[in-house]
XYZ file of C-alpha atoms in Angstrom:
774
model
C 42.290 42.181 16.404
C 41.525 45.832 15.679
C 38.378 46.937 13.869
C 40.450 47.837 10.815
C 41.816 44.292 10.642
C 38.376 42.663 10.625
C 37.161 41.148 7.383
C 33.517 41.274 6.380
C 33.262 37.579 7.207
C 34.578 38.318 10.713
C 32.041 41.104 11.182
C 29.196 38.924 10.043
C 30.161 35.957 12.195
C 31.076 37.856 15.362
C 28.811 40.890 15.312
C 25.820 40.572 12.974
C 24.934 36.875 13.258
C 24.652 37.007 17.085
C 22.308 40.026 16.876
C 19.986 38.204 14.479
C 20.112 35.031 16.573
C 19.255 36.991 19.722
C 16.186 38.362 17.933
C 15.002 34.833 17.176
C 15.892 34.657 13.499
C 16.555 31.107 12.350
C 14.115 29.609 14.895
C 10.419 28.700 14.940
C 10.105 28.568 11.163
C 11.949 31.819 10.410
C 14.964 31.624 8.108
C 18.110 33.615 7.415
C 19.633 33.017 3.996
C 22.298 34.427 1.738
C 20.582 34.696 -1.635
C 22.059 34.772 -5.104
C 19.587 37.112 -6.769
C 20.802 36.802 -10.343
C 23.877 35.425 -12.134
C 24.529 38.484 -14.360
C 23.986 39.150 -18.039
C 25.266 36.475 -20.429
C 28.260 37.746 -22.406
C 30.468 36.388 -25.146
C 32.931 33.615 -24.471
C 30.880 32.007 -21.730
C 31.370 34.934 -19.349
C 28.750 36.892 -17.445
C 28.295 40.428 -16.241
C 28.231 41.238 -12.560
C 25.780 39.093 -10.601
C 23.967 40.131 -7.435
C 23.979 38.425 -4.028
C 22.327 39.648 -0.853
C 24.203 38.989 2.405
C 21.038 38.282 4.405
C 17.435 37.700 3.385
C 15.044 37.295 6.322
C 12.120 34.887 5.803
C 9.112 34.225 7.978
C 5.952 32.245 7.190
C 7.020 31.804 3.584
C 7.492 35.538 2.974
C 10.685 37.540 2.442
C 10.433 40.365 4.966
C 13.805 42.129 4.854
C 17.211 42.376 3.222
C 20.400 43.131 5.140
C 23.685 44.189 3.567
C 26.791 43.775 5.720
C 30.056 45.723 5.600
C 33.158 45.088 7.677
C 33.433 46.957 10.955
C 36.125 49.274 9.591
C 33.697 50.729 7.035
C 30.677 52.980 7.508
C 27.407 51.161 8.187
C 25.845 53.353 5.495
C 28.065 51.927 2.745
C 25.559 49.133 2.121
C 22.429 51.322 1.930
C 22.322 51.542 -1.862
C 22.773 47.814 -2.274
C 20.199 46.790 0.312
C 17.591 49.111 -1.229
C 18.240 47.570 -4.643
C 17.931 44.059 -3.224
C 14.745 44.938 -1.316
C 13.224 46.358 -4.504
C 14.049 43.221 -6.467
C 12.964 40.795 -3.753
C 9.853 42.769 -2.807
C 10.667 43.086 0.899
C 9.084 45.785 3.039
C 12.281 46.477 4.991
C 15.953 46.915 4.107
C 18.856 47.087 6.581
C 22.557 47.932 6.391
C 25.106 47.330 9.127
C 28.807 47.145 9.916
C 28.067 45.239 13.111
C 28.531 48.381 15.184
C 25.743 50.551 13.825
C 22.519 49.719 12.049
C 20.470 51.537 9.400
C 16.816 50.800 8.566
C 14.695 51.651 5.504
C 10.942 51.160 5.190
C 10.537 50.618 1.440
C 6.810 51.274 1.670
C 6.743 54.628 3.467
C 10.240 55.806 2.565
C 11.137 56.367 6.238
C 14.785 55.612 7.001
C 17.529 56.314 9.497
C 19.825 54.879 12.132
C 18.209 52.355 14.465
C 18.976 51.059 17.920
C 19.137 47.403 18.870
C 17.549 45.004 19.642
C 16.799 43.938 16.091
C 13.090 43.209 15.362
C 11.936 39.632 15.963
C 10.344 37.624 13.123
C 6.858 38.227 14.554
C 7.506 41.937 14.985
C 8.694 42.288 11.399
C 5.746 40.189 10.187
C 3.261 42.409 12.020
C 4.899 45.549 10.672
C 4.807 44.184 7.120
C 1.241 42.872 7.288
C -0.939 45.092 9.409
C -4.030 43.144 8.330
C -4.298 39.593 9.633
C -5.186 37.005 6.991
C -5.523 33.318 7.789
C -4.957 32.170 4.191
C -1.734 34.158 3.915
C -0.399 32.231 6.887
C -1.721 28.891 5.610
C -0.014 29.428 2.256
C 3.186 30.418 4.053
C 3.137 27.197 6.044
C 3.376 25.180 2.800
C 6.935 24.877 1.528
C 7.637 25.312 -2.149
C 8.039 22.042 -4.018
C 11.721 21.927 -5.018
C 12.152 18.193 -5.646
C 14.026 17.680 -2.404
C 16.062 20.870 -2.760
C 17.384 20.048 -6.249
C 16.411 23.506 -7.493
C 15.303 26.838 -6.082
C 12.821 29.407 -7.287
C 14.347 32.461 -8.887
C 13.619 35.674 -7.053
C 11.025 36.902 -9.555
C 9.263 33.523 -9.540
C 9.014 33.715 -5.751
C 7.644 37.251 -6.099
C 5.089 36.190 -8.713
C 3.830 33.214 -6.690
C 3.475 35.267 -3.512
C 1.791 38.142 -5.362
C -0.798 35.791 -6.859
C -1.412 34.011 -3.551
C -1.720 37.338 -1.751
C -4.451 38.279 -4.232
C -6.195 34.948 -3.630
C -5.931 35.421 0.146
C -7.610 38.821 -0.198
C -10.468 37.301 -2.175
C -9.596 38.600 -5.659
C -11.231 36.620 -8.457
C -9.344 38.016 -11.471
C -5.547 37.890 -11.245
C -2.948 38.617 -13.926
C 0.769 37.797 -14.062
C 2.885 39.307 -16.853
C 6.266 37.632 -17.299
C 8.530 37.450 -20.341
C 8.630 34.289 -22.406
C 11.182 31.813 -21.072
C 10.983 32.950 -17.448
C 9.036 29.910 -16.248
C 5.348 30.838 -16.175
C 4.381 27.157 -16.055
C 6.656 26.609 -13.041
C 5.035 29.595 -11.351
C 1.556 28.202 -12.062
C 2.680 24.867 -10.619
C 3.891 26.429 -7.346
C 0.664 28.401 -6.983
C -1.378 25.252 -7.558
C 0.866 23.332 -5.146
C 0.260 25.778 -2.310
C -3.479 25.984 -2.996
C -3.678 22.182 -3.071
C -1.620 21.566 0.088
C -3.317 24.395 2.038
C -6.752 23.084 0.979
C -7.822 26.468 -0.315
C -11.233 26.456 -1.990
C -14.188 28.736 -2.665
C -15.928 27.844 0.607
C -13.325 29.962 2.383
C -12.460 27.146 4.797
C -9.765 24.443 4.484
C -12.292 21.612 4.346
C -11.304 20.099 0.969
C -8.656 20.313 -1.719
C -9.415 22.688 -4.597
C -10.372 21.703 -8.126
C -7.960 23.526 -10.441
C -8.351 23.847 -14.225
C -5.382 24.638 -16.508
C -6.641 26.075 -19.819
C -4.470 26.537 -22.912
C -5.259 27.061 -26.574
C -2.784 24.535 -27.963
C -2.234 20.906 -27.096
C 1.517 21.326 -26.801
C 1.022 23.949 -24.061
C -1.435 21.760 -22.196
C 0.923 18.782 -22.539
C 3.905 20.789 -21.244
C 1.898 21.931 -18.232
C 0.520 18.435 -17.542
C 4.056 17.006 -17.540
C 5.338 19.854 -15.335
C 2.808 18.974 -12.600
C 4.251 15.489 -12.071
C 4.923 16.108 -8.345
C 1.194 15.864 -7.628
C -0.262 12.418 -6.843
C -1.230 10.511 -9.990
C -4.883 10.291 -9.001
C -5.036 14.066 -8.504
C -4.215 14.943 -12.124
C -6.185 14.278 -15.319
C -6.479 15.399 -18.930
C -9.753 16.504 -20.476
C -9.263 15.460 -24.089
C -11.361 13.759 -26.784
C -9.950 10.286 -26.031
C -10.738 10.547 -22.314
C -14.240 11.843 -23.027
C -14.869 9.118 -25.587
C -13.706 6.383 -23.205
C -16.003 7.859 -20.559
C -19.033 7.605 -22.903
C -19.133 11.268 -23.719
C -18.635 12.546 -20.186
C -15.568 14.556 -19.132
C -13.613 13.437 -16.041
C -14.596 14.924 -12.700
C -12.805 12.781 -10.131
C -9.516 14.700 -9.804
C -8.052 17.876 -8.382
C -6.111 19.218 -11.366
C -7.596 19.238 -14.858
C -5.734 20.113 -18.075
C -7.411 20.917 -21.370
C -7.531 23.288 -24.322
C -10.290 25.754 -25.156
C -11.150 23.921 -28.365
C -11.955 20.681 -26.522
C -14.069 22.463 -23.926
C -15.999 24.409 -26.576
C -16.969 21.357 -28.665
C -19.354 18.550 -27.918
C -22.484 16.820 -29.173
C -25.187 19.387 -28.722
C -23.901 21.490 -25.828
C -20.206 22.308 -25.308
C -18.238 19.962 -23.027
C -17.732 22.617 -20.361
C -21.477 22.856 -19.659
C -21.318 19.313 -18.236
C -19.563 20.871 -15.230
C -21.563 23.022 -12.778
C -20.496 26.709 -12.902
C -19.025 26.425 -9.400
C -17.189 23.134 -10.061
C -13.725 24.690 -10.384
C -12.221 26.741 -7.575
C -9.261 28.068 -9.537
C -8.597 28.401 -13.287
C -5.225 29.124 -14.899
C -5.461 30.586 -18.418
C -2.143 30.218 -20.221
C -1.244 32.839 -22.863
C -4.455 34.582 -21.854
C -3.977 37.481 -24.290
C -4.665 35.093 -27.177
C -8.045 33.761 -26.233
C -10.526 33.853 -23.443
C -10.002 37.409 -22.285
C -10.936 38.972 -25.625
C -14.327 40.648 -25.593
C -15.342 39.216 -28.967
C -13.971 35.728 -28.310
C -16.343 32.791 -28.053
C -13.964 31.513 -25.422
C -14.913 34.423 -23.162
C -18.276 32.696 -22.645
C -16.433 29.777 -21.095
C -14.665 31.977 -18.544
C -17.883 33.822 -17.761
C -19.672 30.482 -17.270
C -17.134 29.584 -14.556
C -17.432 33.071 -13.084
C -17.372 31.906 -9.430
C -13.818 30.536 -9.810
C -10.722 32.586 -9.134
C -9.087 33.009 -12.550
C -5.373 33.551 -13.086
C -4.219 34.868 -16.464
C -0.638 34.250 -17.590
C 0.816 36.401 -20.371
C 4.167 37.545 -21.711
C 2.828 40.767 -23.206
C 2.601 44.124 -21.428
C -0.558 46.181 -21.747
C -1.025 47.338 -25.322
C -3.884 48.529 -27.494
C -3.790 45.091 -29.135
C -4.564 43.273 -25.884
C -6.554 45.887 -23.979
C -9.362 43.353 -23.465
C -7.010 41.102 -21.494
C -6.200 43.857 -19.024
C -9.814 45.047 -18.881
C -10.898 41.517 -17.917
C -8.159 40.641 -15.417
C -7.141 44.098 -14.237
C -3.568 45.319 -13.833
C -0.969 42.573 -13.244
C -0.142 41.784 -9.641
C 3.455 41.201 -10.749
C 5.477 41.949 -13.899
C 8.889 40.718 -15.011
C 9.949 42.098 -18.372
C 12.139 40.736 -21.150
C 14.731 43.448 -20.470
C 14.899 42.375 -16.806
C 15.425 38.738 -17.755
C 18.264 39.570 -20.150
C 20.000 41.955 -17.746
C 19.686 39.515 -14.828
C 21.120 36.703 -16.949
C 18.060 34.440 -16.889
C 17.400 35.010 -20.603
C 19.761 34.948 -23.569
C 20.634 38.227 -25.362
C 20.175 38.477 -29.103
C 21.745 40.073 -32.145
C 19.897 41.413 -35.175
C 21.053 41.122 -38.759
C 19.000 43.425 -40.937
C 18.881 41.822 -44.362
C 17.838 44.546 -46.789
C 17.919 43.587 -50.474
C 17.268 44.930 -53.952
C 14.100 42.836 -54.177
C 12.395 43.781 -50.913
C 9.892 45.434 -53.255
C 9.064 44.400 -56.814
C 7.664 46.146 -59.863
C 6.428 43.789 -62.578
C 8.455 43.942 -65.749
C 7.339 42.013 -68.843
C 10.886 40.713 -69.216
C 9.985 38.442 -66.277
C 7.736 35.452 -67.048
C 4.159 35.446 -65.728
C 3.346 31.830 -64.833
C -0.037 32.327 -63.186
C -2.602 35.090 -62.609
C -2.947 38.560 -64.060
C -0.693 41.543 -63.474
C -0.274 44.916 -65.115
C 3.047 46.189 -66.444
C 4.584 48.402 -63.743
C 2.370 47.057 -60.928
C 4.230 47.341 -57.601
C 4.311 44.862 -54.727
C 5.495 45.493 -51.154
C 6.685 43.049 -48.483
C 3.169 42.246 -47.286
C 2.145 41.141 -50.804
C 4.813 38.470 -51.225
C 3.635 34.880 -50.810
C 0.077 36.069 -50.212
C -0.664 37.930 -53.473
C 2.454 37.199 -55.478
C 5.009 34.379 -55.430
C 8.529 34.824 -56.815
C 10.398 31.659 -56.008
C 13.788 33.055 -57.007
C 13.331 35.792 -54.409
C 12.695 33.226 -51.662
C 15.620 31.112 -52.816
C 17.918 34.141 -52.655
C 16.874 34.767 -49.034
C 17.341 31.122 -48.093
C 20.813 31.045 -49.650
C 21.729 34.297 -47.929
C 21.092 33.133 -44.358
C 22.040 29.487 -44.937
C 25.390 30.659 -46.291
C 26.130 32.581 -43.091
C 24.767 30.484 -40.230
C 26.333 27.435 -38.684
C 23.997 24.955 -40.352
C 24.279 22.585 -37.391
C 22.491 25.055 -35.108
C 18.756 24.876 -34.493
C 16.772 27.438 -36.441
C 13.147 28.619 -36.724
C 11.939 30.258 -39.932
C 8.696 32.283 -39.870
C 6.900 32.391 -43.210
C 3.845 34.198 -44.597
C 1.539 31.197 -45.057
C 1.591 27.435 -44.764
C 2.210 27.273 -48.524
C 5.172 29.616 -48.138
C 6.491 27.527 -45.214
C 6.398 24.438 -47.457
C 8.288 26.244 -50.226
C 10.962 27.552 -47.833
C 11.305 24.078 -46.274
C 11.993 22.602 -49.698
C 14.456 25.332 -50.649
C 16.373 24.879 -47.391
C 16.612 21.142 -47.978
C 17.877 21.826 -51.515
C 20.735 24.106 -50.433
C 21.693 22.494 -47.084
C 25.103 20.954 -46.466
C 23.600 18.090 -44.461
C 22.896 14.773 -46.153
C 20.008 13.986 -43.785
C 16.627 14.153 -45.582
C 14.936 15.218 -42.314
C 17.173 18.271 -41.854
C 14.300 20.739 -42.286
C 10.569 20.167 -41.742
C 7.460 22.311 -41.828
C 5.335 22.519 -38.662
C 1.968 24.185 -39.288
C -1.696 23.467 -38.545
C -1.990 21.274 -41.642
C 0.913 19.055 -40.566
C -1.099 17.609 -37.671
C 0.391 14.801 -35.605
C 3.394 14.415 -37.914
C 4.272 18.073 -37.411
C 3.842 17.733 -33.645
C 6.350 14.866 -33.671
C 8.820 16.945 -35.672
C 8.409 19.691 -33.079
C 9.004 17.291 -30.177
C 12.173 16.017 -31.869
C 13.315 19.595 -32.473
C 12.730 20.462 -28.808
C 14.831 17.503 -27.652
C 18.256 19.008 -26.992
C 19.882 15.597 -27.387
C 18.657 15.340 -30.987
C 20.175 17.273 -33.881
C 17.508 16.372 -36.474
C 15.385 18.132 -37.505
C 17.694 21.138 -37.299
C 15.423 23.685 -38.978
C 11.646 24.137 -38.729
C 9.583 26.388 -40.972
C 6.195 27.666 -39.863
C 3.750 30.513 -40.379
C 1.884 31.118 -37.088
C 2.021 27.904 -35.105
C 5.468 28.239 -33.537
C 5.285 31.899 -32.539
C 4.371 30.712 -29.025
C 4.614 27.567 -26.957
C 7.903 26.194 -28.284
C 10.002 25.341 -25.256
C 13.218 24.639 -27.170
C 16.225 25.929 -25.251
C 18.930 25.652 -27.895
C 17.476 27.767 -30.707
C 20.340 29.827 -32.159
C 18.663 31.478 -35.160
C 15.247 32.992 -35.846
C 14.607 33.932 -39.461
C 11.822 36.404 -40.236
C 10.498 36.008 -43.783
C 7.081 37.552 -43.218
C 5.960 40.892 -41.787
C 5.316 40.960 -38.049
C 1.832 42.271 -37.411
C 2.154 43.582 -33.872
C 4.547 44.224 -31.022
C 2.900 41.360 -29.118
C 3.673 38.885 -31.891
C 7.179 40.293 -32.274
C 7.950 39.771 -28.586
C 6.512 36.264 -28.681
C 8.734 35.347 -31.611
C 11.795 36.864 -29.918
C 10.900 34.721 -26.911
C 11.481 31.558 -28.926
C 15.227 32.160 -28.658
C 15.672 33.678 -25.206
C 15.807 30.442 -23.223
C 19.265 29.781 -21.861
C 21.405 26.794 -22.785
C 24.977 25.851 -21.960
C 27.366 27.427 -24.449
C 24.666 29.693 -25.899
C 25.956 33.263 -25.538
C 23.336 34.812 -27.804
C 20.957 34.019 -30.630
C 20.577 35.815 -33.944
C 17.484 37.270 -35.582
C 17.735 37.347 -39.390
C 15.414 40.184 -40.306
C 14.364 40.244 -43.969
C 11.162 42.220 -43.297
C 12.209 45.312 -41.283
C 10.825 43.836 -38.069
C 13.629 45.652 -36.228
C 11.496 48.788 -36.514
C 9.504 47.359 -33.594
C 12.461 48.329 -31.393
C 11.413 51.954 -31.913
C 8.210 51.228 -30.023
C 8.217 53.224 -26.761
C 7.235 50.131 -24.769
C 9.869 47.796 -26.193
C 11.771 46.369 -23.236
C 14.396 44.043 -24.584
C 17.853 45.249 -25.556
C 19.529 43.430 -28.448
C 23.251 43.314 -28.969
C 24.692 45.256 -31.880
C 23.721 43.733 -35.236
C 26.377 42.039 -37.295
C 26.374 42.734 -41.038
C 26.423 39.831 -43.489
C 29.786 38.758 -44.801
C 29.014 40.311 -48.176
C 26.453 40.500 -50.954
C 25.851 37.428 -53.010
C 24.391 36.784 -56.428
C 22.172 33.717 -56.184
C 21.453 31.635 -59.285
C 17.940 30.920 -60.454
C 15.766 28.498 -58.506
C 13.517 25.511 -59.086
C 9.919 25.686 -60.142
C 7.219 26.984 -57.835
C 5.692 24.696 -55.199
C 2.110 24.404 -54.015
C 0.427 24.295 -50.661
C -2.596 25.206 -48.623
C -3.634 28.713 -47.599
C -2.841 30.262 -44.221
C -3.586 28.598 -40.923
C -6.982 29.088 -39.317
C -7.079 31.361 -36.314
C -4.177 33.609 -37.188
C -2.709 32.732 -40.607
C -3.038 35.018 -43.600
C -6.276 34.372 -45.468
C -6.094 33.995 -49.232
C -7.255 37.139 -51.038
C -10.126 36.811 -53.468
C -7.760 37.715 -56.305
C -5.969 34.818 -57.986
C -2.413 34.489 -56.749
C 0.243 35.764 -59.142
C 3.295 33.612 -59.820
C 6.257 35.228 -61.548
C 9.531 33.694 -62.729
C 12.334 36.229 -62.823
C 14.468 36.545 -65.898
C 18.115 35.514 -65.573
C 19.091 39.185 -65.623
C 16.693 40.021 -62.773
C 18.034 37.154 -60.670
C 21.622 38.305 -61.155
C 20.669 41.770 -59.926
C 19.478 40.544 -56.506
C 21.889 41.861 -53.899
C 21.845 41.934 -50.084
C 23.154 44.789 -48.014
C 23.446 45.267 -44.279
C 22.215 48.245 -42.313
C 23.407 48.567 -38.743
C 21.519 49.849 -35.739
C 23.152 50.411 -32.346
C 21.478 50.248 -28.967
C 21.631 52.405 -25.886
C 21.812 50.897 -22.374
C 18.092 51.693 -22.167
C 17.464 49.349 -25.110
C 16.573 52.104 -27.601
C 17.954 52.431 -31.135
C 20.481 55.229 -31.559
C 22.701 56.406 -34.379
C 26.304 55.328 -34.756
C 27.391 58.847 -33.777
C 25.293 58.757 -30.600
C 26.707 55.326 -29.789
C 30.282 56.592 -30.068
C 29.449 59.680 -28.009
C 28.174 57.442 -25.212
C 31.328 55.346 -25.344
C 33.481 58.507 -25.313
C 31.710 59.717 -22.166
C 32.093 56.348 -20.424
C 35.780 56.130 -21.342
C 36.454 59.579 -19.895
C 35.142 58.300 -16.587
C 37.818 55.580 -16.516
C 40.876 56.981 -18.314
C 42.174 60.508 -17.702
C 44.578 60.893 -20.628
C 46.458 59.143 -23.411
C 49.423 58.200 -21.215
C 47.138 56.439 -18.743
C 45.390 54.518 -21.530
C 48.752 53.410 -22.934
C 50.065 52.400 -19.489
C 46.918 50.424 -18.685
C 46.832 48.730 -22.067
C 50.529 47.751 -22.099
C 50.123 45.481 -19.072
C 47.924 42.438 -19.823
C 46.539 42.166 -16.287
C 45.645 45.859 -16.112
C 44.172 45.591 -19.589
C 41.873 42.784 -18.455
C 40.674 44.829 -15.478
C 40.057 47.794 -17.776
C 38.007 45.628 -20.152
C 36.028 44.326 -17.179
C 35.233 47.924 -16.217
C 33.966 48.593 -19.736
C 31.945 45.383 -19.617
C 30.267 46.514 -16.401
C 29.217 49.657 -18.274
C 27.626 47.624 -21.052
C 30.509 47.273 -23.534
C 31.367 43.589 -23.680
C 34.002 42.300 -26.078
C 31.579 41.685 -28.920
C 30.393 45.287 -28.756
C 33.936 46.641 -28.608
C 34.841 44.503 -31.599
C 31.914 45.936 -33.545
C 33.208 49.460 -32.872
C 36.159 48.667 -35.159
C 33.727 48.691 -38.068
C 32.324 52.053 -37.072
C 35.722 53.749 -37.274
C 36.858 51.696 -40.282
C 39.656 50.037 -38.325
C 38.760 46.366 -38.652
C 42.438 45.291 -38.703
C 43.501 47.512 -35.817
C 44.146 46.763 -32.181
C 41.314 47.798 -29.870
C 43.818 50.171 -28.241
C 44.006 52.119 -31.506
C 40.225 52.191 -31.813
C 39.794 53.606 -28.301
C 42.700 56.018 -28.806
C 41.049 57.272 -31.983
C 37.699 57.776 -30.241
C 39.220 59.579 -27.265
C 42.186 61.460 -28.731
C 41.601 61.318 -32.539
C 44.899 59.475 -33.046
C 44.995 57.782 -36.471
C 44.685 54.015 -35.867
C 47.580 51.717 -36.776
C 47.001 48.163 -37.942
C 48.044 45.163 -35.864
C 50.480 44.279 -38.640
C 52.171 47.681 -38.311
C 52.500 47.284 -34.553
C 53.887 43.756 -34.886
C 56.402 44.887 -37.487
C 57.602 47.591 -35.091
C 58.279 44.938 -32.419
C 60.015 42.614 -34.893
C 62.355 45.396 -36.010
C 62.919 47.187 -32.679
C 62.010 44.992 -29.734
C 63.651 41.579 -30.141
C 67.396 42.232 -29.878
C 67.775 41.463 -26.160
C 66.041 38.067 -26.316
C 67.695 34.699 -26.635
C 66.960 32.846 -29.867
C 64.541 30.378 -28.272
C 62.617 33.128 -26.462
C 62.549 35.189 -29.651
C 60.918 32.328 -31.554
C 58.187 32.065 -28.910
C 57.530 35.806 -29.027
C 57.382 35.759 -32.832
C 54.732 33.022 -32.652
C 52.710 35.097 -30.181
C 53.007 38.147 -32.448
C 51.744 36.140 -35.420
C 48.714 35.031 -33.418
C 48.151 38.655 -32.353
C 48.232 39.842 -35.967
C 45.682 37.232 -36.990
C 43.276 37.229 -34.039
C 43.855 40.401 -32.060
C 44.837 41.581 -28.587
C 43.047 38.687 -26.846
C 46.120 36.578 -27.750
C 48.211 38.779 -25.454
C 46.325 37.919 -22.251
C 48.392 36.444 -19.423
C 46.268 33.289 -19.407
C 47.256 32.683 -23.040
C 50.953 32.382 -22.206
C 50.527 28.860 -20.848
C 48.662 27.874 -24.023
C 51.539 29.080 -26.214
C 54.095 27.241 -24.082
C 52.107 24.016 -24.226
C 51.592 24.293 -27.983
C 55.306 24.885 -28.608
C 56.960 22.623 -26.011
C 54.299 20.086 -25.051
C 53.857 21.418 -21.520
C 54.403 24.543 -19.440
C 57.093 22.835 -17.362
C 59.054 21.890 -20.494
C 58.791 25.470 -21.733
C 60.089 26.782 -18.411
C 63.079 24.425 -18.639
C 63.899 25.549 -22.187
C 63.533 29.281 -21.552
C 65.006 29.699 -18.091
C 61.992 29.777 -15.791
C 58.579 31.377 -15.691
C 59.826 34.742 -14.374
C 62.103 35.161 -17.381
C 59.359 34.148 -19.805
C 56.857 36.524 -18.248
C 59.374 39.379 -18.253
C 59.993 38.890 -21.991
C 56.225 38.642 -22.611
C 55.574 41.930 -20.785
C 58.553 43.686 -22.389
C 57.282 42.753 -25.834
C 53.894 44.298 -25.068
C 55.500 47.429 -23.695
C 57.272 47.886 -27.047
C 54.127 46.940 -28.969
C 52.191 49.840 -27.466
C 55.081 52.298 -27.051
C 53.848 54.521 -29.886
């Protein structure tokens, strides 16, 4: 076999694998693995963007030391340099290699030194010593402990591996304040578990010697977070894990448990107690390691009473977990813990395909602001004629139930009401009102369709939340809340997030977005219904999550008047909106005012960098990308006329960030909603006036059917009708079998009727050639 005939698999098996084996890789604890780095961005129709896989990842002592990208012997060994550098950056390896089996190229990602290298390839120990010049016994002890993967049933994602190793490296060096910043939904609890697992198995503790297992405290500020973590640590022995909660303390005659290795509690429990707080019953050096979940919300704040707790346990190594990058709003967190040892952003998670993308529907209306008019009825409070109220005043200073009903009807009329939905309201009282309005307009006959979950709902609300989180349960389908559910809701199948109160900060905005980003089978995206201009947060220079193009509502509606106003309690403690000293105003709109409420859609488009841009800028970007693929009009027509070439062309556009949903939205921009995508692209590139699908189909019916037998003609007419109704996706090659089955019961029966598959395919292609001939 000549070099040119070798496949990449041949080169790997016959040239590269023996070199690695000769260097000792795969023996004495070292490992050589092919690693799927990420599956690719989730796209419409259950498809994904391009995923990433590294040909070789070299492990030793629990650390990834190098990546190696292979090319077949007939290619240059440098062809894989770009890929291996990208993989090394993602995986955090010191070294990156590229080879065609004949020549080898080496890159030191730390110093930037690179160039051709001679064999022999470095041994595992040599690469270890080059990567870690300083010897550290704990680094090696941690590396000797395998990750807990439930017998290989699952594997850590690359960023989780990076985060665990970064935190353990900090521990090994003696750091006492450690911060990990990872987007919501990326598995921070799993990361905390793996860190605790390695500390526990390696017998790391504050003495500096492996003489006993550590005592590890997991601190949260909500019971649901502590419960989720407690349940996630089930791989530890039962006698090693305990909860510090009021029931346990009461059963133990007022004393918290001490005979365990892992302790789970919330700040509130630790800060209470008869006389002195519960935490003072532990010596300051009792805990070796403390994990603070959602650390930006509590203990790291300078003014927080909870800070005293962390300072009391000052000897312990403390790991903060947060989803929020450094901002002015959480500067105390970063001042306390220092810069994060590892960061994985929301944008990264979406692009890698580990988080679900989202769409934004901006729901502007004629009653986003309100000026009191005496034609409306004042039910409660005092208000001056002409007094104006902005978004932040509604449901805190003034209540207009008809306004809330109009918003509820607007989104309930457009969503699939079977899909799980979270609604964020201004106060607990507002959440109760919205709950009732949703239950009044819902299609479902189930009385438990929508529930409120706020601080005042207590154990009943917690049960509603647990039922909502259960993906096997469909009821409750909708939850309303004010503050409580902005974090800590691990519900994977949320499809809609409705914003009916202003968002106070970028941190809160990102936390709320994070409620929907968890992946679930069949979930291509989730939708944010933005009634409060929260989309303006995307203009923030540090926003790092790219939404899909917004979809406008199906049309304005005129809601009828609503029921009488409800009652409820003021905002939640610790984050809800406090009642103003002024008496709340309640207004009932006149029938004329209600009829004037209209909803309109404004559309924002997004650059590949995740920044808002104008429609013109969006089209200019698309024009530039198209010019890189298609040279002229004839080439576009030739590519588009063949269904297989068309699919490859669409895949190329998808790789550049234009999936089919985005391309479909472009029809609206050029006012060609009933046109073929070919006409839309032709208009953008060559300013050709777009034709409708009906016009194109009529041309085929009048000019392109004469040569077909009657039976074949009937099939083609059915395909054309589907094309007119649903678009060019009906002309894909894979659809042909569907049409044959629908018409004849099976593909084989269709072949028998029409003279074989070659004849059918020829007629199918000929029809499309005529369809796009002009």
